[in-house]
Amino acid sequence: MKIEQYVMAYGVEQDRLRAALPDGFISLRPVLRINAEIRGGKEGYLELNTAVEKGGNRGWLNVGYWHDVPFERDGKSVLFRMDFLEIFFARAGVKGSCPAEKDNVGCYFFDFLGSTPQLRPPELISADTEFCDCAFQWSFAENDAHGKSIGRTLPAYAEAVSNVYPKVAFSVENVAKIPCKQVLGTYVVEFKR
């Protein structure tokens, strides 16, 4: 099956992210990542992840995922739209390499809250990427995270603890409340699955 995978990462306050993580997970970087896929040219899929460590393994933790996500194409642009999230990607025509992480053991997924997280190994993708422009808006509440890219890729570095926030439930709604500092990078990659 042909996959078009659109990836966007945005920076957030790491202390707020730490307050939302389930026990046993350590935040590696102040980053949230949205992966949006078009599967077989017709099915939209989205997931929200954050970079974590668990038991000495470095990878990603899935916050939420959605199947059958509506999307619209307009030339080289794609808009994914759900009741609580809109994310827009526009291909920029600039190629790059796939930013694989050498120490990534995969992504942890919960089947349901309170379950034991299941580790899914990373997908090996060797195809070149194409940089994109991107804009997004969470809309569970009035001031949920939103942002747009600035035409370049920015790094994200771990932040020392400076604020200890009260623990909040690990949910998409609570994570979407963490303000976006800046969209850090966005690209599309096409491959066969």
XYZ file of N, CA, C and O in Angstrom:
772
model
N 0.840 -1.179 0.000
C 0.000 0.000 0.000
C 0.886 1.243 0.000
O 1.858 1.320 0.731
N 0.528 2.227 -0.830
C 1.276 3.488 -0.862
C 0.877 4.345 0.336
O -0.301 4.501 0.630
N 1.893 4.887 0.996
C 1.695 5.761 2.154
C 2.291 7.127 1.851
O 3.419 7.236 1.392
N 1.527 8.181 2.098
C 2.052 9.549 2.149
C 2.042 9.915 3.624
O 0.963 10.030 4.219
N 3.198 10.074 4.221
C 3.276 10.379 5.647
C 3.757 11.812 5.826
O 4.872 12.154 5.428
N 2.902 12.628 6.413
C 3.215 14.027 6.714
C 3.557 14.103 8.195
O 2.802 13.617 9.037
N 4.693 14.708 8.510
C 5.179 14.748 9.886
C 5.439 16.196 10.270
O 6.058 16.946 9.516
N 4.954 16.576 11.459
C 5.194 17.913 11.982
C 5.531 17.806 13.456
O 4.862 17.090 14.199
N 6.594 18.488 13.869
C 6.974 18.539 15.284
C 6.898 19.979 15.761
O 7.259 20.902 15.028
N 6.405 20.138 17.001
C 6.371 21.489 17.554
C 6.884 21.485 18.989
O 6.765 20.512 19.712
N 7.501 22.598 19.366
C 8.096 22.749 20.682
C 7.076 23.221 21.705
O 6.205 24.039 21.400
N 7.196 22.688 22.921
C 6.316 23.041 24.034
C 7.160 23.204 25.295
O 8.344 22.869 25.306
N 6.546 23.686 26.368
C 7.237 23.762 27.658
C 7.350 22.337 28.225
O 6.348 21.667 28.450
N 8.579 21.889 28.413
C 8.812 20.502 28.824
C 8.237 20.187 30.205
O 7.765 19.079 30.446
N 8.227 21.148 31.123
C 7.659 20.903 32.455
C 6.164 20.587 32.377
O 5.660 19.734 33.110
N 5.441 21.260 31.492
C 4.014 20.958 31.318
C 3.824 19.566 30.719
O 2.909 18.840 31.092
N 4.706 19.208 29.815
C 4.662 17.871 29.222
C 4.954 16.803 30.268
O 4.264 15.781 30.339
N 5.937 17.057 31.117
C 6.262 16.103 32.196
C 5.066 15.843 33.102
O 4.838 14.730 33.558
N 4.286 16.897 33.373
C 3.127 16.766 34.277
C 2.034 15.875 33.698
O 1.199 15.369 34.442
N 2.042 15.663 32.383
C 1.000 14.866 31.745
C 1.424 13.422 31.458
O 0.582 12.601 31.128
N 2.724 13.125 31.581
C 3.192 11.780 31.221
C 2.782 10.740 32.260
O 2.782 11.012 33.454
N 2.466 9.524 31.798
C 2.156 8.450 32.749
C 3.406 8.033 33.522
O 4.532 8.257 33.069
N 3.205 7.418 34.668
C 4.314 6.939 35.489
C 5.209 6.010 34.675
O 4.729 5.212 33.870
N 6.517 6.126 34.900
C 7.487 5.268 34.228
C 8.066 5.865 32.961
O 9.029 5.330 32.408
N 7.489 6.971 32.480
C 7.991 7.611 31.260
C 8.699 8.913 31.615
O 8.218 9.683 32.433
N 9.824 9.155 30.968
C 10.618 10.370 31.166
C 10.636 11.139 29.849
O 10.954 10.571 28.797
N 10.330 12.420 29.909
C 10.352 13.262 28.715
C 11.794 13.499 28.276
O 12.635 13.897 29.087
N 12.086 13.253 26.999
C 13.434 13.462 26.469
C 13.652 14.869 25.927
O 14.727 15.432 26.065
N 12.635 15.395 25.261
C 12.734 16.709 24.633
C 11.366 17.392 24.722
O 10.347 16.716 24.764
N 11.338 18.708 24.673
C 10.066 19.431 24.733
C 9.367 19.455 23.379
O 9.203 20.497 22.750
N 8.978 18.262 22.906
C 8.457 18.127 21.552
C 7.183 17.291 21.533
O 7.090 16.263 22.202
N 6.229 17.738 20.747
C 5.069 16.937 20.365
C 5.132 16.772 18.852
O 5.533 17.700 18.137
N 4.765 15.580 18.382
C 4.856 15.283 16.954
C 3.511 14.768 16.462
O 2.921 13.883 17.080
N 3.043 15.342 15.367
C 1.830 14.863 14.712
C 2.246 14.166 13.427
O 2.912 14.761 12.581
N 1.878 12.892 13.312
C 2.058 12.135 12.073
C 0.686 12.029 11.428
O -0.263 11.568 12.058
N 0.594 12.427 10.182
C -0.647 12.323 9.418
C -0.347 11.498 8.178
O 0.644 11.750 7.500
N -1.191 10.525 7.908
C -0.952 9.663 6.754
C -2.169 9.634 5.844
O -3.307 9.694 6.303
N -1.873 9.483 4.551
C -2.884 9.116 3.569
C -2.504 7.718 3.120
O -1.427 7.497 2.571
N -3.365 6.766 3.423
C -3.096 5.359 3.152
C -3.856 4.919 1.899
O -5.083 5.021 1.854
N -3.082 4.442 0.925
C -3.695 3.966 -0.307
C -4.448 5.041 -1.070
O -5.353 4.733 -1.834
N -4.104 6.290 -0.839
C -4.744 7.395 -1.541
C -6.123 7.764 -1.056
O -6.730 8.705 -1.556
N -6.645 7.028 -0.040
C -8.024 7.307 0.354
C -8.301 7.350 1.849
O -9.261 7.966 2.268
N -7.506 6.706 2.687
C -7.783 6.698 4.130
C -6.846 7.647 4.865
O -5.627 7.551 4.739
N -7.427 8.564 5.658
C -6.635 9.454 6.492
C -6.426 8.854 7.870
O -7.308 8.169 8.411
N -5.250 9.070 8.431
C -4.889 8.562 9.759
C -4.026 9.620 10.417
O -3.200 10.264 9.761
N -4.205 9.814 11.734
C -3.407 10.786 12.493
C -2.983 10.182 13.809
O -3.719 9.391 14.411
N -1.790 10.598 14.276
C -1.387 10.253 15.634
C -0.566 11.380 16.230
O 0.074 12.141 15.516
N -0.625 11.471 17.554
C 0.113 12.466 18.332
C 1.069 11.717 19.245
O 0.647 10.819 19.985
N 2.363 12.073 19.208
C 3.398 11.391 19.986
C 4.318 12.399 20.658
O 4.386 13.556 20.253
N 5.073 11.915 21.654
C 6.107 12.724 22.289
C 7.322 11.848 22.572
O 7.192 10.638 22.794
N 8.511 12.447 22.556
C 9.772 11.721 22.748
C 9.955 11.375 24.228
O 9.878 12.255 25.092
N 10.201 10.080 24.505
C 10.305 9.607 25.887
C 11.415 8.577 26.052
O 11.938 8.036 25.080
N 11.683 8.297 27.327
C 12.520 7.163 27.715
C 11.729 6.349 28.726
O 11.043 6.898 29.582
N 11.819 5.034 28.607
C 11.173 4.134 29.564
C 12.099 2.947 29.771
O 12.430 2.245 28.815
N 12.527 2.737 31.001
C 13.382 1.596 31.308
C 14.666 1.567 30.505
O 15.125 0.496 30.127
N 15.244 2.722 30.216
C 16.480 2.797 29.446
C 16.279 2.770 27.937
O 17.245 2.903 27.185
N 15.049 2.600 27.468
C 14.750 2.605 26.032
C 14.239 3.967 25.616
O 13.351 4.529 26.240
N 14.805 4.487 24.524
C 14.412 5.789 24.000
C 13.532 5.605 22.767
O 13.839 4.800 21.900
N 12.449 6.337 22.729
C 11.540 6.245 21.591
C 10.458 7.291 21.703
O 10.715 8.419 22.119
N 9.233 6.893 21.383
C 8.100 7.802 21.388
C 6.964 7.185 22.188
O 6.871 5.974 22.323
N 6.108 8.045 22.707
C 4.909 7.622 23.421
C 3.711 8.188 22.673
O 3.628 9.399 22.450
N 2.793 7.316 22.292
C 1.597 7.751 21.594
C 0.608 8.341 22.587
O 0.271 7.706 23.582
N 0.157 9.547 22.306
C -0.848 10.211 23.134
C -2.246 9.878 22.628
O -3.169 9.695 23.412
N -2.404 9.779 21.301
C -3.692 9.435 20.705
C -3.536 9.154 19.232
O -2.580 9.590 18.599
N -4.495 8.399 18.681
C -4.488 8.126 17.241
C -5.919 7.997 16.740
O -6.828 7.648 17.489
N -6.092 8.302 15.439
C -7.418 8.337 14.845
C -7.385 7.767 13.429
O -6.517 8.132 12.628
N -8.328 6.889 13.115
C -8.509 6.331 11.772
C -9.612 7.102 11.050
O -10.386 7.821 11.662
N -9.682 6.903 9.749
C -10.739 7.502 8.914
C -10.838 9.015 9.084
O -11.929 9.585 9.208
N -9.681 9.663 9.110
C -9.623 11.120 9.261
C -9.910 11.773 7.907
O -9.242 11.463 6.906
N -10.891 12.672 7.842
C -11.170 13.363 6.579
C -9.989 14.245 6.159
O -9.341 14.877 6.992
N -9.717 14.263 4.855
C -8.672 15.139 4.332
C -9.104 15.666 2.972
O -9.938 15.077 2.291
N -8.525 16.815 2.612
C -8.804 17.458 1.323
C -7.482 17.799 0.664
O -6.573 18.292 1.332
N -7.406 17.559 -0.629
C -6.223 17.932 -1.411
C -6.550 19.152 -2.262
O -7.644 19.278 -2.782
N -5.526 19.991 -2.417
C -5.608 21.106 -3.362
C -4.206 21.256 -3.954
O -3.339 21.891 -3.352
N -3.988 20.633 -5.108
C -2.656 20.655 -5.709
C -1.653 19.951 -4.818
O -1.803 18.781 -4.497
N -0.634 20.678 -4.366
C 0.418 20.106 -3.514
C 0.140 20.303 -2.027
O 1.014 20.130 -1.199
N -1.085 20.686 -1.691
C -1.463 20.920 -0.296
C -2.473 19.878 0.168
O -3.267 19.384 -0.634
N -2.412 19.568 1.460
C -3.358 18.638 2.075
C -3.811 19.228 3.406
O -3.000 19.716 4.192
N -5.119 19.179 3.642
C -5.692 19.614 4.909
C -6.379 18.408 5.548
O -7.251 17.795 4.941
N -5.943 18.058 6.769
C -6.604 17.037 7.571
C -7.487 17.780 8.559
O -7.017 18.689 9.248
N -8.766 17.373 8.655
C -9.703 18.127 9.489
C -10.558 17.177 10.316
O -11.264 16.330 9.779
N -10.472 17.353 11.647
C -11.354 16.650 12.573
C -12.050 17.707 13.415
O -11.712 18.887 13.341
N -12.987 17.305 14.257
C -13.702 18.266 15.097
C -12.762 19.040 16.011
O -13.027 20.190 16.344
N -11.668 18.421 16.433
C -10.780 19.012 17.437
C -9.373 19.312 16.928
O -8.520 19.735 17.696
N -9.109 19.102 15.644
C -7.783 19.394 15.091
C -7.897 19.658 13.601
O -8.564 18.917 12.875
N -7.233 20.730 13.158
C -6.998 20.966 11.736
C -5.503 21.096 11.554
O -4.839 21.802 12.329
N -4.971 20.399 10.549
C -3.546 20.520 10.241
C -3.384 20.546 8.732
O -3.947 19.718 8.017
N -2.636 21.544 8.263
C -2.469 21.839 6.847
C -0.997 21.679 6.476
O -0.120 22.187 7.178
N -0.724 20.971 5.391
C 0.633 20.793 4.879
C 0.676 21.258 3.428
O -0.213 20.923 2.644
N 1.717 21.995 3.063
C 1.944 22.410 1.678
C 3.381 22.048 1.310
O 4.328 22.506 1.957
N 3.522 21.194 0.314
C 4.853 20.777 -0.122
C 5.658 21.987 -0.594
O 5.146 22.828 -1.326
N 6.933 22.041 -0.182
C 7.790 23.182 -0.504
C 8.696 22.928 -1.701
O 9.371 23.846 -2.173
N 8.772 21.671 -2.178
C 9.602 21.375 -3.339
C 11.085 21.209 -3.034
O 11.892 21.115 -3.948
N 11.455 21.157 -1.763
C 12.855 20.996 -1.362
C 13.012 19.609 -0.750
O 12.304 19.261 0.189
N 13.941 18.832 -1.295
C 14.142 17.449 -0.842
C 15.140 17.396 0.308
O 15.993 18.260 0.466
N 15.030 16.327 1.105
C 15.954 16.079 2.215
C 15.990 14.588 2.493
O 15.299 13.801 1.847
N 16.793 14.205 3.473
C 16.857 12.785 3.841
C 15.912 12.529 5.003
O 15.535 13.448 5.733
N 15.528 11.266 5.182
C 14.615 10.908 6.256
C 15.351 11.001 7.593
O 16.415 10.406 7.753
N 14.823 11.770 8.551
C 15.537 11.993 9.814
C 15.380 10.835 10.802
O 14.764 10.965 11.848
N 15.943 9.676 10.465
C 15.845 8.506 11.347
C 16.670 8.724 12.610
O 17.746 9.308 12.570
N 16.135 8.264 13.731
C 16.841 8.359 15.010
C 17.494 7.009 15.297
O 16.812 5.992 15.379
N 18.805 7.005 15.442
C 19.542 5.753 15.613
C 19.201 5.015 16.905
O 19.315 3.802 16.977
N 18.763 5.729 17.945
C 18.472 5.089 19.231
C 16.973 4.895 19.482
O 16.552 4.589 20.582
N 16.153 5.030 18.451
C 14.705 4.909 18.587
C 14.300 3.435 18.609
O 14.472 2.725 17.623
N 13.734 2.971 19.736
C 13.289 1.577 19.830
C 11.860 1.406 19.324
O 11.374 0.284 19.225
N 11.166 2.502 19.047
C 9.800 2.423 18.542
C 8.873 3.375 19.266
O 9.297 4.366 19.854
N 7.598 3.046 19.234
C 6.571 3.893 19.839
C 5.711 3.051 20.766
O 5.252 1.967 20.388
N 5.499 3.556 21.979
C 4.630 2.898 22.960
C 3.185 3.321 22.713
O 2.897 4.513 22.599
N 2.291 2.347 22.645
C 0.863 2.593 22.466
C 0.105 1.947 23.614
O 0.391 0.807 23.985
N -0.891 2.656 24.153
C -1.820 2.086 25.120
C -3.059 1.619 24.365
O -3.614 2.379 23.574
N -3.502 0.392 24.604
C -4.760 -0.066 24.009
C -5.932 0.664 24.649
O -6.906 0.990 23.999
N -5.841 0.903 25.951
C -6.811 1.697 26.691
C -6.115 2.177 27.949
O -5.104 1.616 28.367
N -6.616 3.231 28.562
C -5.965 3.795 29.745
C -5.902 2.758 30.857
O -6.862 2.027 31.093
N -4.768 2.703 31.511
C -4.573 1.747 32.589
C -3.974 0.445 32.110
O -3.579 -0.392 32.911
N -3.892 0.257 30.786
C -3.300 -0.970 30.257
C -1.775 -0.850 30.250
O -1.220 0.214 30.458
N -1.120 -1.950 29.996
C 0.334 -1.944 29.838
C 0.650 -1.456 28.428
O 0.081 -1.968 27.460
N 1.540 -0.467 28.290
C 1.838 0.034 26.946
C 2.554 -1.031 26.112
O 3.404 -1.762 26.618
N 2.175 -1.105 24.849
C 2.788 -2.043 23.914
C 3.788 -1.282 23.047
O 3.449 -0.235 22.489
N 5.001 -1.819 22.943
C 6.042 -1.184 22.137
C 5.966 -1.723 20.714
O 6.061 -2.931 20.499
N 5.777 -0.819 19.758
C 5.792 -1.184 18.348
C 7.130 -0.738 17.771
O 7.508 0.424 17.920
N 7.865 -1.638 17.123
C 9.178 -1.261 16.584
C 9.053 -0.173 15.529
O 8.003 -0.033 14.889
N 10.135 0.594 15.320
C 10.066 1.674 14.332
C 9.978 1.117 12.914
O 10.491 0.047 12.614
N 9.320 1.880 12.075
C 9.244 1.539 10.662
C 10.512 2.043 9.989
O 10.922 3.188 10.207
N 11.155 1.210 9.206
C 12.375 1.608 8.507
C 11.993 2.245 7.181
O 11.446 1.580 6.296
N 12.278 3.530 7.061
C 11.929 4.301 5.865
C 13.215 4.907 5.323
O 13.891 5.660 6.027
N 13.546 4.589 4.082
C 14.778 5.104 3.495
C 14.527 6.137 2.401
O 15.456 6.725 1.878
N 13.273 6.351 2.032
C 12.930 7.311 0.978
C 13.281 8.732 1.408
O 13.276 9.060 2.596
N 13.589 9.556 0.419
C 13.849 10.965 0.696
C 12.557 11.664 1.122
O 11.465 11.241 0.766
N 12.723 12.729 1.866
C 11.594 13.539 2.301
C 11.494 14.786 1.427
O 12.419 15.119 0.679
N 10.363 15.455 1.551
C 10.190 16.771 0.947
C 9.694 17.700 2.049
O 8.738 17.374 2.749
N 10.384 18.810 2.236
C 9.991 19.748 3.275
C 8.626 20.360 2.947
O 8.252 20.481 1.789
N 7.906 20.721 3.999
C 6.570 21.300 3.852
C 6.458 22.563 4.686
O 7.200 22.768 5.642
N 5.500 23.386 4.321
C 5.000 24.431 5.203
C 3.799 23.825 5.919
O 3.137 22.934 5.379
N 3.522 24.293 7.126
C 2.479 23.654 7.921
C 1.831 24.667 8.854
O 2.485 25.608 9.323
N 0.545 24.454 9.133
C -0.173 25.210 10.159
C -1.136 24.245 10.831
O -1.664 23.337 10.186
N -1.341 24.427 12.154
C -2.238 23.528 12.876
C -2.975 24.273 13.973
O -2.535 25.325 14.434
N -4.088 23.672 14.409
C -4.904 24.230 15.496
C -5.641 23.102 16.199
O -6.459 22.419 15.589
N -5.320 22.877 17.486
C -6.148 22.015 18.320
C -7.336 22.856 18.761
O -7.184 24.068 18.983
N -8.503 22.255 18.967
C -9.659 23.064 19.367
C -10.587 22.322 20.330
O -11.801 22.353 20.169
N -10.017 21.702 21.344
C -10.831 21.154 22.426
C -11.355 22.290 23.303
O -12.472 22.257 23.791
N -10.494 23.285 23.523
C -10.830 24.444 24.357
C -10.359 25.712 23.642
O -9.640 25.639 22.636
N -10.707 26.855 24.203
C -10.454 28.133 23.538
C -8.978 28.411 23.236
O -8.644 28.892 22.169
N -8.082 28.107 24.150
C -6.677 28.470 23.964
C -5.769 27.271 23.730
O -4.625 27.266 24.167
N -6.247 26.265 23.022
C -5.421 25.098 22.738
C -4.271 25.468 21.810
O -4.292 26.508 21.136
N -3.283 24.583 21.743
C -2.079 24.831 20.957
C -2.402 25.052 19.483
O -3.291 24.414 18.920
N -1.638 25.964 18.888
C -1.731 26.251 17.466
C -0.405 26.858 17.028
O 0.367 27.355 17.857
N -0.128 26.794 15.747
C 1.105 27.387 15.255
C 1.273 27.162 13.770
O 0.466 26.499 13.129
N 2.354 27.749 13.219
C 2.669 27.536 11.814
C 4.180 27.550 11.645
O 4.921 28.141 12.451
N 4.616 26.872 10.595
C 6.049 26.752 10.345
C 6.620 28.081 9.861
O 5.890 28.956 9.389
N 7.953 28.194 9.964
C 8.632 29.420 9.537
C 9.604 29.163 8.390
O 10.475 29.972 8.115
N 9.488 28.001 7.747
C 10.297 27.733 6.567
C 11.664 27.156 6.829
O 12.498 27.109 5.929
N 11.918 26.705 8.046
C 13.188 26.034 8.337
C 12.988 25.069 9.485
O 11.996 25.140 10.206
N 13.956 24.173 9.655
C 13.904 23.181 10.720
C 14.720 23.681 11.905
O 15.853 24.142 11.735
N 14.132 23.580 13.086
C 14.778 24.052 14.313
C 15.020 22.872 15.258
O 14.216 21.945 15.300
N 16.097 22.913 16.046
C 16.362 21.811 16.991
C 15.521 21.945 18.259
O 15.001 23.018 18.570
N 15.424 20.839 18.982
C 14.762 20.837 20.291
C 15.698 20.175 21.281
O 16.153 19.052 21.048
N 16.016 20.861 22.347
C 16.927 20.349 23.359
C 16.191 20.169 24.682
O 15.282 20.939 25.003
N 16.595 19.167 25.436
C 16.003 18.919 26.747
C 16.156 20.165 27.622
O 17.174 20.851 27.566
N 15.134 20.438 28.415
C 15.130 21.583 29.326
C 15.183 21.079 30.762
O 14.482 20.125 31.111
N 15.998 21.724 31.588
C 16.035 21.386 33.012
C 14.694 21.753 33.646
O 13.984 22.652 33.172
N 14.351 21.061 34.698
C 13.102 21.359 35.414
C 13.194 22.754 36.011
O 14.148 23.084 36.710
N 12.210 23.604 35.722
C 12.165 24.931 36.340
C 10.830 25.172 37.026
O 10.737 26.015 37.904
N 9.789 24.447 36.617
C 8.472 24.537 37.254
C 7.942 23.123 37.469
O 8.026 22.293 36.577
N 7.405 22.871 38.643
C 6.768 21.583 38.901
C 5.269 21.829 38.927
O 4.752 22.472 39.831
N 4.599 21.336 37.904
C 3.160 21.519 37.781
C 2.429 20.335 38.397
O 2.961 19.222 38.436
N 1.203 20.540 38.850
C 0.419 19.410 39.353
C 0.222 18.376 38.249
O 0.070 18.728 37.078
N 0.229 17.128 38.628
C 0.020 16.026 37.678
C -1.371 16.148 37.066
O -2.336 16.471 37.756
N -1.450 15.922 35.758
C -2.738 15.899 35.061
C -2.876 14.555 34.356
O -1.893 13.865 34.116
N -4.088 14.185 34.037
C -4.335 12.917 33.353
C -3.656 12.916 31.990
O -3.607 13.944 31.296
N -3.136 11.775 31.607
C -2.512 11.593 30.301
C -3.628 11.462 29.267
O -4.274 10.428 29.150
N -3.887 12.557 28.544
C -4.946 12.563 27.543
C -4.595 13.554 26.442
O -3.819 14.489 26.650
N -5.192 13.347 25.285
C -4.987 14.271 24.175
C -5.448 15.667 24.563
O -4.763 16.653 24.276
N -6.586 15.759 25.242
C -7.113 17.071 25.620
C -6.137 17.836 26.505
O -5.926 19.030 26.311
N -5.514 17.166 27.477
C -4.567 17.853 28.355
C -3.277 18.209 27.640
O -2.707 19.279 27.871
N -2.812 17.357 26.751
C -1.591 17.652 26.012
C -1.831 18.777 25.004
O -0.969 19.635 24.787
N -3.027 18.813 24.385
C -3.352 19.863 23.411
C -3.425 21.243 24.052
O -3.336 22.255 23.356
N -3.567 21.311 25.365
C -3.595 22.601 26.072
C -2.204 23.216 26.216
O -2.084 24.409 26.504
N -1.153 22.410 26.065
C 0.204 22.929 26.231
C 0.508 23.828 25.028
O 0.500 23.373 23.887
N 0.774 25.119 25.265
C 0.985 26.035 24.138
C 2.163 25.635 23.262
O 3.177 25.132 23.738
N 1.991 25.868 21.973
C 3.061 25.663 21.000
C 4.003 26.861 21.068
O 3.573 27.999 20.913
N 5.292 26.599 21.310
C 6.283 27.678 21.269
C 6.647 28.000 19.827
O 6.810 29.159 19.468
N 6.830 26.937 19.021
C 7.215 27.106 17.622
C 7.096 25.772 16.903
O 7.427 24.742 17.483
N 6.634 25.782 15.667
C 6.715 24.585 14.836
C 8.191 24.400 14.506
O 8.870 25.324 14.055
N 8.711 23.209 14.776
C 10.146 22.946 14.656
C 10.548 22.398 13.299
O 11.681 22.587 12.866
N 9.664 21.689 12.660
C 9.993 21.128 11.356
C 8.830 20.331 10.821
O 7.993 19.840 11.586
N 8.787 20.197 9.502
C 7.691 19.466 8.879
C 8.126 18.957 7.511
O 8.852 19.636 6.797
N 7.708 17.737 7.211
C 8.068 17.134 5.930
C 7.037 16.089 5.541
O 6.189 15.697 6.343
N 7.144 15.608 4.299
C 6.344 14.494 3.805
C 7.301 13.461 3.228
O 8.342 13.814 2.665
N 6.966 12.203 3.418
C 7.731 11.111 2.822
C 6.738 10.107 2.252
O 5.697 9.863 2.834
N 7.050 9.580 1.074
C 6.190 8.587 0.419
C 6.928 7.259 0.369
O 8.104 7.214 0.030
N 6.214 6.179 0.710
C 6.827 4.855 0.714
C 5.741 3.802 0.608
O 4.550 4.099 0.696
N 6.156 2.559 0.426
C 5.227 1.430 0.364
C 5.236 0.725 1.718
O 6.282 0.499 2.304
N 4.064 0.368 2.200
C 3.950 -0.385 3.460
C 3.328 -1.726 3.118
O 2.372 -1.840 2.416
